[in-house]
Coordinates of N, CA and C in Angstrom, one line a residue:
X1 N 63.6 -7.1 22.4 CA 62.4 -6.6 22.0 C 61.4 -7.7 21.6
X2 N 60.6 -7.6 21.7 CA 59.1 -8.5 21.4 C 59.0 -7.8 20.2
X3 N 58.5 -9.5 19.5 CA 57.9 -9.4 18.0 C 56.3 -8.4 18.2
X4 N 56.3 -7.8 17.3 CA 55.3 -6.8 17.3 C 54.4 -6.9 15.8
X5 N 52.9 -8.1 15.7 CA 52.1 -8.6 14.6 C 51.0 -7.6 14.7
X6 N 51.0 -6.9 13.5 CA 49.6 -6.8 12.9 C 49.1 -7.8 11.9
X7 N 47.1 -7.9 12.2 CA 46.9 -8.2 11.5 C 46.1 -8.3 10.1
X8 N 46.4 -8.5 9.0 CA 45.9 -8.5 7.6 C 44.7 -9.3 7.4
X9 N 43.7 -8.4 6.8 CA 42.4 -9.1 6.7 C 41.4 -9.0 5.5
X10 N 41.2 -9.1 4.4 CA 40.4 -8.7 3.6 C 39.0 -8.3 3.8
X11 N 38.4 -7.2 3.3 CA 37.2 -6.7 4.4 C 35.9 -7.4 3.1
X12 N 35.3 -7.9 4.0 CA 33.8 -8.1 3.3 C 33.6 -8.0 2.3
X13 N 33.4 -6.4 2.5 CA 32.9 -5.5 1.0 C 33.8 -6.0 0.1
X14 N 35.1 -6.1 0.2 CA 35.7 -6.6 -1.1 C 35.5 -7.8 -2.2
X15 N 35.2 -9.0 -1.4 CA 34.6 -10.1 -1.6 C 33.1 -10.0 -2.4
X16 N 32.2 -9.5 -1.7 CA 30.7 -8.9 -2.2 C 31.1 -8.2 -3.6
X17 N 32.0 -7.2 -3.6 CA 31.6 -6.4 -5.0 C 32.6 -7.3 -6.2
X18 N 33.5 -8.3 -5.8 CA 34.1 -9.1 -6.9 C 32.7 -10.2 -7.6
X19 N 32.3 -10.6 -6.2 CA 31.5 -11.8 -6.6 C 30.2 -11.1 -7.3
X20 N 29.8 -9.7 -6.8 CA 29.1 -9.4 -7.7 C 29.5 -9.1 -9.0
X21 N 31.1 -8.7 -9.5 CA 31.3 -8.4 -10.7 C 31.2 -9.5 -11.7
X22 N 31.8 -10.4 -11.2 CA 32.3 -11.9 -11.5 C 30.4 -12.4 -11.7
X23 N 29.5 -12.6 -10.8 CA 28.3 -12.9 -11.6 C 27.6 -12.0 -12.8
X24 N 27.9 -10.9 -13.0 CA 27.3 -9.9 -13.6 C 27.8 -10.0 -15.2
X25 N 29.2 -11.0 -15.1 CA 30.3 -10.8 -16.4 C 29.9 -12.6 -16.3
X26 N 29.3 -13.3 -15.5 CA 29.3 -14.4 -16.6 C 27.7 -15.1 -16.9
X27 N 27.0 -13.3 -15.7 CA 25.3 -13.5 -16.5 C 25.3 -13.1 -18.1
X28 N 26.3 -12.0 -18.5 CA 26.1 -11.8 -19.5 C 26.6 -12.4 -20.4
X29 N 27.4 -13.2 -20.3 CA 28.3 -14.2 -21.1 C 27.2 -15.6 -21.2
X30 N 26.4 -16.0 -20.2 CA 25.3 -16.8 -20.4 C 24.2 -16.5 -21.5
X31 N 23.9 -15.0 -20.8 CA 23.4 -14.1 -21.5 C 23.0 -14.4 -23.6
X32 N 24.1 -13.9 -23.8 CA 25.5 -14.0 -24.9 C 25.2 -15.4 -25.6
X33 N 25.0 -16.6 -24.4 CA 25.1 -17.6 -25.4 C 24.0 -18.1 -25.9
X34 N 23.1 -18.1 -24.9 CA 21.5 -18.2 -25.2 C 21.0 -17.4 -26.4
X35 N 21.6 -16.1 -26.5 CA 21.1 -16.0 -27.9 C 21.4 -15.8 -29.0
X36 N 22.6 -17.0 -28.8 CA 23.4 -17.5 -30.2 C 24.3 -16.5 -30.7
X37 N 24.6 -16.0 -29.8 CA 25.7 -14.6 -30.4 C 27.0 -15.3 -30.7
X38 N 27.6 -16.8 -29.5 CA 28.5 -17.0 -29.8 C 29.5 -17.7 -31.6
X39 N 27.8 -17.7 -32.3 CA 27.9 -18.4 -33.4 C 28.5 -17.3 -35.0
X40 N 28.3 -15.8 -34.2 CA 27.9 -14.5 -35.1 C 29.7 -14.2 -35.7
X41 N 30.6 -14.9 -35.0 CA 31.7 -14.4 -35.3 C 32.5 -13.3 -34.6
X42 N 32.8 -12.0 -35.1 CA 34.4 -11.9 -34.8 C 33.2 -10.5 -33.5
X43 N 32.4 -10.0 -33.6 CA 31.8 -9.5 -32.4 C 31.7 -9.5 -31.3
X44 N 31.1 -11.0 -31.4 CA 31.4 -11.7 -30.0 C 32.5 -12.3 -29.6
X45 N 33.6 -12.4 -30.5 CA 34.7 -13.0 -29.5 C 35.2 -12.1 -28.7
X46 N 35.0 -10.7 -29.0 CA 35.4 -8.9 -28.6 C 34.5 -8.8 -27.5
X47 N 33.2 -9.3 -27.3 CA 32.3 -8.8 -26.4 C 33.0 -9.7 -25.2
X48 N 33.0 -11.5 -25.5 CA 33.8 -12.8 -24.8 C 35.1 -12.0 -24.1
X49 N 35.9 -11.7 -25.0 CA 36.7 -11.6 -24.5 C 37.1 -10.2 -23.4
X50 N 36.4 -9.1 -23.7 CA 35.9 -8.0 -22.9 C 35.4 -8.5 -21.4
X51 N 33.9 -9.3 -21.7 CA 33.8 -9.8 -20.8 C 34.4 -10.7 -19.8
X52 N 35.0 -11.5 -20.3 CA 36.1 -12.9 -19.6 C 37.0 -11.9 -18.7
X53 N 37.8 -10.9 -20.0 CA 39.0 -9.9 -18.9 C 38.5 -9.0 -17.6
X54 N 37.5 -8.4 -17.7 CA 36.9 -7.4 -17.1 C 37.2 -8.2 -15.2
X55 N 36.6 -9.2 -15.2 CA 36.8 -9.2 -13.7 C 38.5 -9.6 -13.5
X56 N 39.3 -10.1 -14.6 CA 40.9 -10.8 -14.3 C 41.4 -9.3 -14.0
X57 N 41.6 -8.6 -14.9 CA 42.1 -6.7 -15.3 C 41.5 -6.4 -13.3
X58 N 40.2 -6.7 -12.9 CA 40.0 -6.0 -11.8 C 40.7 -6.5 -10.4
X59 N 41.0 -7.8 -10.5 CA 41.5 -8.7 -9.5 C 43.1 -8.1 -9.3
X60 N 43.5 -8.0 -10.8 CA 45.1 -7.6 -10.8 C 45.1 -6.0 -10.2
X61 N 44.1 -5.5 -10.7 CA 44.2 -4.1 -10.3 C 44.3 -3.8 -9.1
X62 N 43.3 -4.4 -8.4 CA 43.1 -4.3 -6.5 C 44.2 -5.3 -5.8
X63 N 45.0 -5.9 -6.4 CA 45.9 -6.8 -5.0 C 46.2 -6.3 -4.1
X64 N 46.5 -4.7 -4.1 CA 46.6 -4.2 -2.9 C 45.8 -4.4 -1.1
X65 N 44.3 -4.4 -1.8 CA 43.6 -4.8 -1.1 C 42.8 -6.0 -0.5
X66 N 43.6 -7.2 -1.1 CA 43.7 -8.4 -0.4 C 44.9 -8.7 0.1
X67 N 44.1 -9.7 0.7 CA 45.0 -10.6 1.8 C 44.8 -12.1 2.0
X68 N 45.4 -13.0 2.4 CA 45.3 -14.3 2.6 C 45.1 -14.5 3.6
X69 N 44.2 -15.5 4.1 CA 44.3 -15.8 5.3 C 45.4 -16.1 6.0
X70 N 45.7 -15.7 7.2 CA 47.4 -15.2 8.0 C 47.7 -14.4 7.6
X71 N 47.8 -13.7 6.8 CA 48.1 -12.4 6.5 C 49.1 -11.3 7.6
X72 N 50.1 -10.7 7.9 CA 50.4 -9.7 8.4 C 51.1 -8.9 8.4
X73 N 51.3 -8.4 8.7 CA 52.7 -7.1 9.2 C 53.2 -7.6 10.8
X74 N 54.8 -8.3 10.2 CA 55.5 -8.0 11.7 C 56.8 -7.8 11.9
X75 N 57.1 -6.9 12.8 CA 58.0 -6.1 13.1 C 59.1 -7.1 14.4
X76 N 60.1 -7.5 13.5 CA 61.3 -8.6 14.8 C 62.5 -7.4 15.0
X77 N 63.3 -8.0 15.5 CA 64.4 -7.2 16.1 C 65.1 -7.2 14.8
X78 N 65.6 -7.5 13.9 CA 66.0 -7.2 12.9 C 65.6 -6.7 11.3
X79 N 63.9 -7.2 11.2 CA 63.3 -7.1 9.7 C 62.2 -6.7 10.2
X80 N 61.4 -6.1 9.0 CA 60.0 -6.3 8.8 C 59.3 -7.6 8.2
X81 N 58.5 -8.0 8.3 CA 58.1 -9.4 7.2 C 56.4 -8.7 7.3
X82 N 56.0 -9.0 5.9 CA 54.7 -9.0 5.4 C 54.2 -9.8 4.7
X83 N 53.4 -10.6 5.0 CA 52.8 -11.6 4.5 C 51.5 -11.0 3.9
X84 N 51.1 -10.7 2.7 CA 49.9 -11.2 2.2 C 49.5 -11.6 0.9
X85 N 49.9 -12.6 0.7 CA 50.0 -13.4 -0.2 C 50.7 -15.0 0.1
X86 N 50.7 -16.0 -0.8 CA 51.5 -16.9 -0.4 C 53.0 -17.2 0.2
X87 N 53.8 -15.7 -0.5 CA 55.3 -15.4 -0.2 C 55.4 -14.9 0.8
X88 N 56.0 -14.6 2.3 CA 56.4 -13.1 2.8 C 57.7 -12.5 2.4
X89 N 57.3 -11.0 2.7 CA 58.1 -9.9 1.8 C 59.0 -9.9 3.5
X90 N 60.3 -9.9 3.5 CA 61.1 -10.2 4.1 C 62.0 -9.0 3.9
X91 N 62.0 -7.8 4.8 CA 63.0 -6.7 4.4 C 63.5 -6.1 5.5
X92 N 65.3 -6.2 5.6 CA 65.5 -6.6 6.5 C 66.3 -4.6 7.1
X93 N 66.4 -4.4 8.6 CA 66.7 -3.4 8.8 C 68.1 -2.9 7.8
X94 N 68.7 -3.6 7.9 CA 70.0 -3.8 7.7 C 70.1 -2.8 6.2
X95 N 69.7 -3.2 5.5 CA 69.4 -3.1 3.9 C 68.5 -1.8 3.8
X96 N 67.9 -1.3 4.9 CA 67.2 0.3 4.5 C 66.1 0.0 3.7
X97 N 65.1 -0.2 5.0 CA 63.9 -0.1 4.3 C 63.0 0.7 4.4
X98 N 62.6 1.1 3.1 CA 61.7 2.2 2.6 C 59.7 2.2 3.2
X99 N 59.9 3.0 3.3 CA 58.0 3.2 3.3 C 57.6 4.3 2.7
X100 N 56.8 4.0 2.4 CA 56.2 5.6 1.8 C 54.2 4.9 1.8
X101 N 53.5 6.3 2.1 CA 52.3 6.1 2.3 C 51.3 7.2 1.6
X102 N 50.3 6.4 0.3 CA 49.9 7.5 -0.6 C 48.3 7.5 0.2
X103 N 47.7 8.2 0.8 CA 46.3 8.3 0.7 C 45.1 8.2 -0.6
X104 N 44.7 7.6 -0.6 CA 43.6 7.0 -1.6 C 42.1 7.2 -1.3
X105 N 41.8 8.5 -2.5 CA 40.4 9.2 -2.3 C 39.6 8.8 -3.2
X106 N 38.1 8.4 -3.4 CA 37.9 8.0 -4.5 C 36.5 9.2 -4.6
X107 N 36.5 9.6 -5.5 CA 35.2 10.7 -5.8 C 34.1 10.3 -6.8
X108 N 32.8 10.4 -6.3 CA 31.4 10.0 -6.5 C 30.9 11.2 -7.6
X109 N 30.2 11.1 -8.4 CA 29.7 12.0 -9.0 C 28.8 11.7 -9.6
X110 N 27.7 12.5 -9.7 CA 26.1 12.2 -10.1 C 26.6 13.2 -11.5
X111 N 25.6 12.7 -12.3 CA 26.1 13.9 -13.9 C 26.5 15.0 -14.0
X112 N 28.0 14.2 -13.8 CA 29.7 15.1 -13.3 C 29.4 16.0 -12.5
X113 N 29.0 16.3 -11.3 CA 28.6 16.7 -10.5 C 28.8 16.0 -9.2
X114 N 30.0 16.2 -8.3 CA 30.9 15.5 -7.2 C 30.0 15.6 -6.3
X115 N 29.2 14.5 -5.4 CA 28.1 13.8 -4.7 C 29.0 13.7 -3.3
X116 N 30.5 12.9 -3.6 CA 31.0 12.6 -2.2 C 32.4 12.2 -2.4
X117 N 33.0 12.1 -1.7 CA 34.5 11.4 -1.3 C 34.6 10.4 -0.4
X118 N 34.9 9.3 -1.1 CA 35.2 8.3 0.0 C 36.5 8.2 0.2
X119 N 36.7 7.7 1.4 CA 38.1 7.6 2.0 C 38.5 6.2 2.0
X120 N 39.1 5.8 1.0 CA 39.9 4.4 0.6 C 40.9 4.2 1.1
X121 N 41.5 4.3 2.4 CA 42.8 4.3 3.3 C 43.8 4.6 3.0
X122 N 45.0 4.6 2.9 CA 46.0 4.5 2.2 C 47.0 3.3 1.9
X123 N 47.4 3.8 0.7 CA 48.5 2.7 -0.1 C 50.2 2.8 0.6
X124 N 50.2 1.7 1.4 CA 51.7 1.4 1.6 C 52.7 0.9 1.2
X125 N 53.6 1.2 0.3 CA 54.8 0.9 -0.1 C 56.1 0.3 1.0
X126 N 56.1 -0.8 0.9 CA 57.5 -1.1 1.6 C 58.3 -1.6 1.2
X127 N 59.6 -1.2 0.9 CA 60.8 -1.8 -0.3 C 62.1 -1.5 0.4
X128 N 62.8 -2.4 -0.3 CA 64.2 -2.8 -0.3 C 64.7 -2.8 -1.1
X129 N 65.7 -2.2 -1.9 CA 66.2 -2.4 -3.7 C 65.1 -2.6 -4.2
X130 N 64.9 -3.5 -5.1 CA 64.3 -3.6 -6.2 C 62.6 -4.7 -6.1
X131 N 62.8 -5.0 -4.7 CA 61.6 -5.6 -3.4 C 60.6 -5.0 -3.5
X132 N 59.2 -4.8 -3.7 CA 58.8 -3.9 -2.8 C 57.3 -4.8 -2.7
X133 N 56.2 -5.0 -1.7 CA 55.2 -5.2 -1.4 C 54.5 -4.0 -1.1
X134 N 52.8 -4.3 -1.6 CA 52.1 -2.8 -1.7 C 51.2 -3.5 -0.4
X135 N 50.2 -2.8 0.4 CA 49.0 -3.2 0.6 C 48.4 -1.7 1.2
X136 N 47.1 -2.2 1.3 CA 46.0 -0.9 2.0 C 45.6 -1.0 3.7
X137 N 46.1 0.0 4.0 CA 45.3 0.0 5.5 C 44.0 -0.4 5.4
X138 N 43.4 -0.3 4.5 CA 42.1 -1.0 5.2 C 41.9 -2.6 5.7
X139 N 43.6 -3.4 5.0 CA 43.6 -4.5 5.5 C 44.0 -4.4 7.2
X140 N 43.7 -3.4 8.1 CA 44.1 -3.5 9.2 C 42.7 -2.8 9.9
X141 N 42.6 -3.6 11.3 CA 42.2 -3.3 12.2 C 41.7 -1.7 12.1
X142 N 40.6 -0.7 12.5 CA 40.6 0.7 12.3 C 41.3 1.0 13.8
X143 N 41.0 0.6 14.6 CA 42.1 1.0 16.0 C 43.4 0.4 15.5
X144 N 44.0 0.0 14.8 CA 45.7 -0.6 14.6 C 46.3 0.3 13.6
X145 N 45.5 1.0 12.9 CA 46.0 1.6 11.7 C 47.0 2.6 11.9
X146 N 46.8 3.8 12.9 CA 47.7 4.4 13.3 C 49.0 4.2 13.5
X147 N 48.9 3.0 14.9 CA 49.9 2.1 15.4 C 51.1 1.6 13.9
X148 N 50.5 1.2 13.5 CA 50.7 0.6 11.9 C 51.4 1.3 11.3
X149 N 51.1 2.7 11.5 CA 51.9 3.5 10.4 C 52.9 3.9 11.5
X150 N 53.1 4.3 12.1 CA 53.6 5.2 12.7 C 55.1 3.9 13.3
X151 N 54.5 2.5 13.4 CA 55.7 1.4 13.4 C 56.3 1.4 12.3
X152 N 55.7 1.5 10.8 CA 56.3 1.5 10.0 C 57.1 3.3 9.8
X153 N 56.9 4.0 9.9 CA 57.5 5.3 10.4 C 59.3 5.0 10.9
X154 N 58.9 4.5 12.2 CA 59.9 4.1 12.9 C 60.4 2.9 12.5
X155 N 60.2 2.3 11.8 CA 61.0 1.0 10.9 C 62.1 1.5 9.9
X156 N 61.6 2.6 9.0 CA 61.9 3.1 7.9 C 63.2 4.5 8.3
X157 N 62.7 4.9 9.7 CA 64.2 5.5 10.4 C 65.3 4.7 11.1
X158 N 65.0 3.3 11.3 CA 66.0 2.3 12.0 C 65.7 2.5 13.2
X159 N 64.1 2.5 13.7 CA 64.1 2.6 15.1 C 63.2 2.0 15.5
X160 N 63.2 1.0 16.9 CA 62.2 -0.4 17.3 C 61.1 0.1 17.3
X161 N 59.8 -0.6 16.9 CA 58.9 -0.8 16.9 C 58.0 -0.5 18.4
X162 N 57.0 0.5 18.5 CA 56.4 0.7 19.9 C 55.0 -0.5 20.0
X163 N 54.5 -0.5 19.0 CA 53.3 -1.3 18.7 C 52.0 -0.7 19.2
X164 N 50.5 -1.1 19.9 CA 49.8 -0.9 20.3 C 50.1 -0.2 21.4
X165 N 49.8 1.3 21.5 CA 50.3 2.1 23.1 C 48.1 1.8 24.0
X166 N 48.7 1.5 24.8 CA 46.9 1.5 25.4 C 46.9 3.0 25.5
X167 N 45.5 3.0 25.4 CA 44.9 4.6 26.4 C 45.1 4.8 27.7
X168 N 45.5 5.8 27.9 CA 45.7 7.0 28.9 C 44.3 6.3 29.9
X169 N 45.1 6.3 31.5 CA 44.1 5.7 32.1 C 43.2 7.2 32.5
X170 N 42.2 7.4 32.7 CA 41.4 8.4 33.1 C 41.6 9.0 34.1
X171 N 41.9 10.4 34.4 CA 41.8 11.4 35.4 C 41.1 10.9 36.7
X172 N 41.9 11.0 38.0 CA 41.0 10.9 38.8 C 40.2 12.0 39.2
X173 N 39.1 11.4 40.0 CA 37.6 11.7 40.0 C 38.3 13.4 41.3
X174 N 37.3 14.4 40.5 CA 37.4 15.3 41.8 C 36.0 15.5 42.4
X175 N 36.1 16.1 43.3 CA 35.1 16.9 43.9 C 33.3 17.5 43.1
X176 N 34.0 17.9 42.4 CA 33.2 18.4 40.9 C 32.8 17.0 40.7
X177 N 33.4 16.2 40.1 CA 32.3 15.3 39.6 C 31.4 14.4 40.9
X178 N 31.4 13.8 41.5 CA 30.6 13.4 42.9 C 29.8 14.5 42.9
X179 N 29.7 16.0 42.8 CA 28.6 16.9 42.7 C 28.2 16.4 41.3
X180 N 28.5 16.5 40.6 CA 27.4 16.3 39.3 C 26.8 15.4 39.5
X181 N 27.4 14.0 39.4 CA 26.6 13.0 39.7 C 25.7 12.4 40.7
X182 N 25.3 13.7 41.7 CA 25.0 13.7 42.7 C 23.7 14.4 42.0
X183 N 23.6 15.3 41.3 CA 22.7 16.3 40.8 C 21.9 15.8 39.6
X184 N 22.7 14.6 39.1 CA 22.2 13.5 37.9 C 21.2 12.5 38.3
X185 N 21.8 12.5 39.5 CA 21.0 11.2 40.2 C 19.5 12.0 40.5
X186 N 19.6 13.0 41.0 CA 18.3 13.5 41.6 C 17.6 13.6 40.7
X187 N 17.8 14.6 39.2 CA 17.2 14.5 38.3 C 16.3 13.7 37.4
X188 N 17.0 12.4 37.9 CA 16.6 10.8 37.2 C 14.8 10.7 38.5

């Protein structure tokens, strides 16, 4: 069997809305010092310290949805390995490895009044005993996603990996179509 890589990628938007949190938490901490608040005592160490945590609390919160550059999911004749982070998660067939896959909705609301649902991909679990590595489909490709689950599917029953299936080549042409396109043409 051929090694079978996906690959892991942190999306844009993720990057944008940290760096916006991260400017927003040390405008106000600039903010904060300029007008001498840091001098006020035990207030501002509460505000400082609120503010300082707010973007660490959010980094830790989301690891799901990063990745490192190299990043991936790959499936060998014997293990899974996932890399996204400096370590790879190394879980081998042998040992029974687990998947499980939670869908992640996030819901919008204008004054409590539900606007929309976004669809935040889903959260993948993959463990071995006491092992387990989390990440989000959205670190994948939107054409690989499927593939993705459905390898891990078949990882998690002890069965090889299919990987990328291409598309179904297209129907050949009948009769019928040479008339339409015959009728298309004229029209033009």
């Amino acid at each position: 069997m051929a090694t079978i890589r996906y690959r892991l990628r942190t999306p844009t938007s993720y990057g944008l809305i940290v760096g916006l949190m991260v400017g927003l938490c040390g405008f106000a901490l600039y903010a904060l010092h300029r007008a001498g608040g840091f001098a006020s005592g035990g207030r501002a160490a509460v505000v400082v310290a609120i503010t300082a945590g707010v973007p660490v609390i959010a980094l830790a919160a989301t690891a799901a949805y990063r990745a490192w550059p190299g990043g991936h999911v790959t499936f060998t004749d014997d293990a899974v390995v996932v890399r996204r982070g400096r370590r790879p998660g190394r879980f081998a067939h042998a040992d029974g490895v687990q998947v499980t896959a939670q869908q992640i909705d996030v819901q919008l609301t204008a004054a409590l009044i539900p606007v929309a649902t976004l669809d935040r991909g889903q959260l993948v679990t993959i463990g071995c005993g006491s092992r387990r590595v989390k990440f989000s489909t959205l670190l994948v490709a939107p054409d690989d996603r499927a593939a993705l689950l459905a390898d891990l599917g078949r990882a998690a029953r002890g069965e090889p990996p299919v990987g990328r299936t291409p598309p179904p080549p297209p129907p050949p042409r009948t009769a019928h179509d040479a008339l339409l396109d015959d009728e298309l043409d004229r029209a033009d």
